[in-house]
PDB file of C-alpha atoms in Angstrom:
ATOM      1  CA  UNK A   1      96.825  75.499 -18.576  1.00 85.00           C
ATOM      2  CA  UNK A   2      94.243  74.610 -16.157  1.00 92.00           C
ATOM      3  CA  UNK A   3      90.441  73.889 -16.576  1.00 94.00           C
ATOM      4  CA  UNK A   4      88.536  75.013 -13.652  1.00 93.00           C
ATOM      5  CA  UNK A   5      85.450  73.247 -14.484  1.00 90.00           C
ATOM      6  CA  UNK A   6      83.530  71.011 -16.704  1.00 91.00           C
ATOM      7  CA  UNK A   7      79.522  71.103 -17.423  1.00 94.00           C
ATOM      8  CA  UNK A   8      77.426  68.004 -19.340  1.00 92.00           C
ATOM      9  CA  UNK A   9      74.979  69.745 -21.696  1.00 90.00           C
ATOM     10  CA  UNK A  10      72.330  67.821 -22.819  1.00 87.00           C
ATOM     11  CA  UNK A  11      70.364  69.316 -25.922  1.00 86.00           C
ATOM     12  CA  UNK A  12      66.382  68.544 -25.796  1.00 87.00           C
ATOM     13  CA  UNK A  13      63.368  68.986 -27.714  1.00 84.00           C
ATOM     14  CA  UNK A  14      61.278  70.198 -25.116  1.00 89.00           C
ATOM     15  CA  UNK A  15      63.574  72.788 -22.763  1.00 92.00           C
ATOM     16  CA  UNK A  16      60.490  73.626 -20.352  1.00 93.00           C
ATOM     17  CA  UNK A  17      59.809  70.059 -20.193  1.00 91.00           C
ATOM     18  CA  UNK A  18      62.960  68.563 -19.494  1.00 92.00           C
ATOM     19  CA  UNK A  19      64.053  70.729 -17.188  1.00 94.00           C
ATOM     20  CA  UNK A  20      60.747  69.880 -14.869  1.00 94.00           C
ATOM     21  CA  UNK A  21      61.616  66.228 -15.447  1.00 91.00           C
ATOM     22  CA  UNK A  22      65.176  66.537 -14.114  1.00 94.00           C
ATOM     23  CA  UNK A  23      64.209  69.042 -11.261  1.00 95.00           C
ATOM     24  CA  UNK A  24      61.188  67.574 -10.173  1.00 94.00           C
ATOM     25  CA  UNK A  25      61.665  63.459 -10.712  1.00 88.00           C
ATOM     26  CA  UNK A  26      65.360  63.757 -10.158  1.00 91.00           C
ATOM     27  CA  UNK A  27      64.973  66.669  -7.099  1.00 92.00           C
ATOM     28  CA  UNK A  28      67.660  68.902  -9.054  1.00 96.00           C
ATOM     29  CA  UNK A  29      67.381  72.582  -8.254  1.00 98.00           C
ATOM     30  CA  UNK A  30      67.603  75.015 -11.065  1.00 98.00           C
ATOM     31  CA  UNK A  31      70.672  77.371 -10.592  1.00 98.00           C
ATOM     32  CA  UNK A  32      71.042  79.556 -13.888  1.00 97.00           C
ATOM     33  CA  UNK A  33      68.730  80.382 -16.665  1.00 97.00           C
ATOM     34  CA  UNK A  34      69.600  82.538 -19.897  1.00 95.00           C
ATOM     35  CA  UNK A  35      67.843  84.448 -21.012  1.00 93.00           C
ATOM     36  CA  UNK A  36      66.337  84.966 -17.578  1.00 92.00           C
ATOM     37  CA  UNK A  37      63.398  85.754 -18.992  1.00 93.00           C
ATOM     38  CA  UNK A  38      60.853  83.835 -21.371  1.00 92.00           C
ATOM     39  CA  UNK A  39      61.626  80.744 -22.870  1.00 90.00           C
ATOM     40  CA  UNK A  40      64.968  80.052 -21.862  1.00 94.00           C
ATOM     41  CA  UNK A  41      67.768  78.742 -24.073  1.00 93.00           C
ATOM     42  CA  UNK A  42      69.627  77.477 -21.552  1.00 94.00           C
ATOM     43  CA  UNK A  43      69.473  76.050 -17.763  1.00 97.00           C
ATOM     44  CA  UNK A  44      71.801  74.722 -15.041  1.00 97.00           C
ATOM     45  CA  UNK A  45      70.274  72.251 -12.541  1.00 96.00           C
ATOM     46  CA  UNK A  46      72.349  70.791  -9.780  1.00 97.00           C
ATOM     47  CA  UNK A  47      72.411  67.980  -7.622  1.00 94.00           C
ATOM     48  CA  UNK A  48      74.745  67.196  -5.159  1.00 91.00           C
ATOM     49  CA  UNK A  49      78.380  68.480  -6.554  1.00 93.00           C
ATOM     50  CA  UNK A  50      77.073  68.172 -10.319  1.00 91.00           C
ATOM     51  CA  UNK A  51      75.972  70.866 -12.401  1.00 96.00           C
ATOM     52  CA  UNK A  52      73.611  69.613 -15.582  1.00 94.00           C
ATOM     53  CA  UNK A  53      73.267  72.331 -18.280  1.00 94.00           C
ATOM     54  CA  UNK A  54      69.955  71.550 -20.663  1.00 91.00           C
ATOM     55  CA  UNK A  55      69.999  73.310 -23.884  1.00 89.00           C
ATOM     56  CA  UNK A  56      68.098  74.206 -27.220  1.00 88.00           C
ATOM     57  CA  UNK A  57      69.029  74.260 -30.441  1.00 84.00           C
ATOM     58  CA  UNK A  58      68.594  78.019 -30.244  1.00 84.00           C
ATOM     59  CA  UNK A  59      71.411  78.102 -27.832  1.00 78.00           C
ATOM     60  CA  UNK A  60      73.683  75.899 -30.364  1.00 81.00           C
ATOM     61  CA  UNK A  61      72.444  79.146 -33.206  1.00 83.00           C
ATOM     62  CA  UNK A  62      73.566  81.829 -31.015  1.00 83.00           C
ATOM     63  CA  UNK A  63      77.115  80.188 -30.594  1.00 85.00           C
ATOM     64  CA  UNK A  64      76.864  79.802 -34.396  1.00 89.00           C
ATOM     65  CA  UNK A  65      76.838  76.035 -34.430  1.00 85.00           C
ATOM     66  CA  UNK A  66      74.393  73.526 -35.917  1.00 85.00           C
ATOM     67  CA  UNK A  67      71.565  72.039 -34.073  1.00 82.00           C
ATOM     68  CA  UNK A  68      71.968  68.791 -32.540  1.00 77.00           C
ATOM     69  CA  UNK A  69      71.737  65.311 -34.105  1.00 72.00           C
ATOM     70  CA  UNK A  70      71.393  61.788 -33.123  1.00 61.00           C
ATOM     71  CA  UNK A  71      74.973  60.296 -32.408  1.00 65.00           C
ATOM     72  CA  UNK A  72      75.854  63.976 -30.595  1.00 67.00           C
ATOM     73  CA  UNK A  73      72.780  65.302 -28.099  1.00 71.00           C
ATOM     74  CA  UNK A  74      75.198  66.609 -25.622  1.00 76.00           C
ATOM     75  CA  UNK A  75      78.834  68.014 -25.331  1.00 85.00           C
ATOM     76  CA  UNK A  76      80.636  68.655 -22.490  1.00 82.00           C
ATOM     77  CA  UNK A  77      81.421  71.747 -21.834  1.00 90.00           C
ATOM     78  CA  UNK A  78      85.019  73.421 -20.231  1.00 91.00           C
ATOM     79  CA  UNK A  79      85.046  76.451 -18.368  1.00 93.00           C
ATOM     80  CA  UNK A  80      89.114  77.873 -18.791  1.00 95.00           C
ATOM     81  CA  UNK A  81      90.666  80.978 -17.971  1.00 96.00           C
ATOM     82  CA  UNK A  82      91.965  81.809 -21.551  1.00 97.00           C
ATOM     83  CA  UNK A  83      89.922  80.044 -24.501  1.00 97.00           C
ATOM     84  CA  UNK A  84      92.309  81.002 -27.208  1.00 98.00           C
ATOM     85  CA  UNK A  85      94.754  79.051 -25.554  1.00 97.00           C
ATOM     86  CA  UNK A  86      93.072  76.236 -24.866  1.00 95.00           C
ATOM     87  CA  UNK A  87      92.384  75.695 -27.873  1.00 96.00           C
ATOM     88  CA  UNK A  88      95.643  75.508 -28.736  1.00 96.00           C
ATOM     89  CA  UNK A  89      96.509  73.154 -26.518  1.00 94.00           C
ATOM     90  CA  UNK A  90      93.434  70.947 -27.514  1.00 94.00           C
ATOM     91  CA  UNK A  91      94.438  71.316 -31.481  1.00 95.00           C
ATOM     92  CA  UNK A  92      97.744  69.696 -30.007  1.00 93.00           C
ATOM     93  CA  UNK A  93      96.380  67.143 -28.116  1.00 91.00           C
ATOM     94  CA  UNK A  94      94.769  66.411 -31.555  1.00 92.00           C
ATOM     95  CA  UNK A  95      90.847  67.782 -31.683  1.00 93.00           C
ATOM     96  CA  UNK A  96      89.912  69.122 -34.681  1.00 95.00           C
ATOM     97  CA  UNK A  97      88.704  72.169 -34.713  1.00 97.00           C
ATOM     98  CA  UNK A  98      84.744  72.916 -35.455  1.00 96.00           C
ATOM     99  CA  UNK A  99      84.509  76.734 -34.354  1.00 97.00           C
ATOM    100  CA  UNK A 100      86.872  79.065 -33.471  1.00 98.00           C
ATOM    101  CA  UNK A 101      87.075  81.302 -30.588  1.00 98.00           C
ATOM    102  CA  UNK A 102      84.253  83.891 -30.385  1.00 98.00           C
ATOM    103  CA  UNK A 103      82.609  86.567 -27.722  1.00 98.00           C
ATOM    104  CA  UNK A 104      78.895  84.892 -27.632  1.00 96.00           C
ATOM    105  CA  UNK A 105      76.071  87.098 -26.508  1.00 94.00           C
ATOM    106  CA  UNK A 106      76.127  85.634 -22.728  1.00 93.00           C
ATOM    107  CA  UNK A 107      79.324  87.433 -22.249  1.00 94.00           C
ATOM    108  CA  UNK A 108      81.844  83.993 -22.709  1.00 97.00           C
ATOM    109  CA  UNK A 109      84.528  83.552 -25.140  1.00 98.00           C
ATOM    110  CA  UNK A 110      83.829  80.421 -26.736  1.00 98.00           C
ATOM    111  CA  UNK A 111      84.996  77.609 -29.070  1.00 97.00           C
ATOM    112  CA  UNK A 112      84.207  74.420 -30.147  1.00 97.00           C
ATOM    113  CA  UNK A 113      86.205  71.142 -30.743  1.00 94.00           C
ATOM    114  CA  UNK A 114      85.539  67.320 -31.567  1.00 91.00           C
ATOM    115  CA  UNK A 115      87.610  64.725 -29.414  1.00 89.00           C
ATOM    116  CA  UNK A 116      88.587  61.490 -31.314  1.00 85.00           C
ATOM    117  CA  UNK A 117      85.571  59.742 -31.102  1.00 78.00           C
ATOM    118  CA  UNK A 118      83.352  62.662 -32.551  1.00 85.00           C
ATOM    119  CA  UNK A 119      81.985  64.133 -29.554  1.00 83.00           C
ATOM    120  CA  UNK A 120      81.333  67.726 -29.078  1.00 90.00           C
ATOM    121  CA  UNK A 121      83.278  70.033 -26.776  1.00 90.00           C
ATOM    122  CA  UNK A 122      83.155  73.439 -26.026  1.00 95.00           C
ATOM    123  CA  UNK A 123      85.623  75.900 -24.134  1.00 96.00           C
ATOM    124  CA  UNK A 124      84.082  79.013 -22.790  1.00 97.00           C
ATOM    125  CA  UNK A 125      86.549  81.751 -20.629  1.00 97.00           C
ATOM    126  CA  UNK A 126      85.227  85.207 -19.576  1.00 97.00           C
ATOM    127  CA  UNK A 127      85.513  87.831 -22.127  1.00 95.00           C
TER     128      UNK A 127
END
């Protein structure tokens, strides 16, 4: 099992304001927006080799996750070829399952785990 990308995600109260900050003040370039029209739930911005996700609690709700709270204002998001298999690997490594794999509205198979320190980690693969 190999993972093929990692995406840090910040959860914010005002996504348009946060996207403007990272885009304008930090010079990041918007590379992805979901949904494409209207107020976004999730936006990705890139600077050099790093892509940062900026999301709202609405995006979490669409993944059947509770709102973010202090102490977990972000997640590490890893892409892989098979989220179901990856979940088993992470459970064997000692992670705690937060949410079993499901097919998300954005076209990915997604699961959530918690690491040893309570940090939220999502894993996703193409459906």
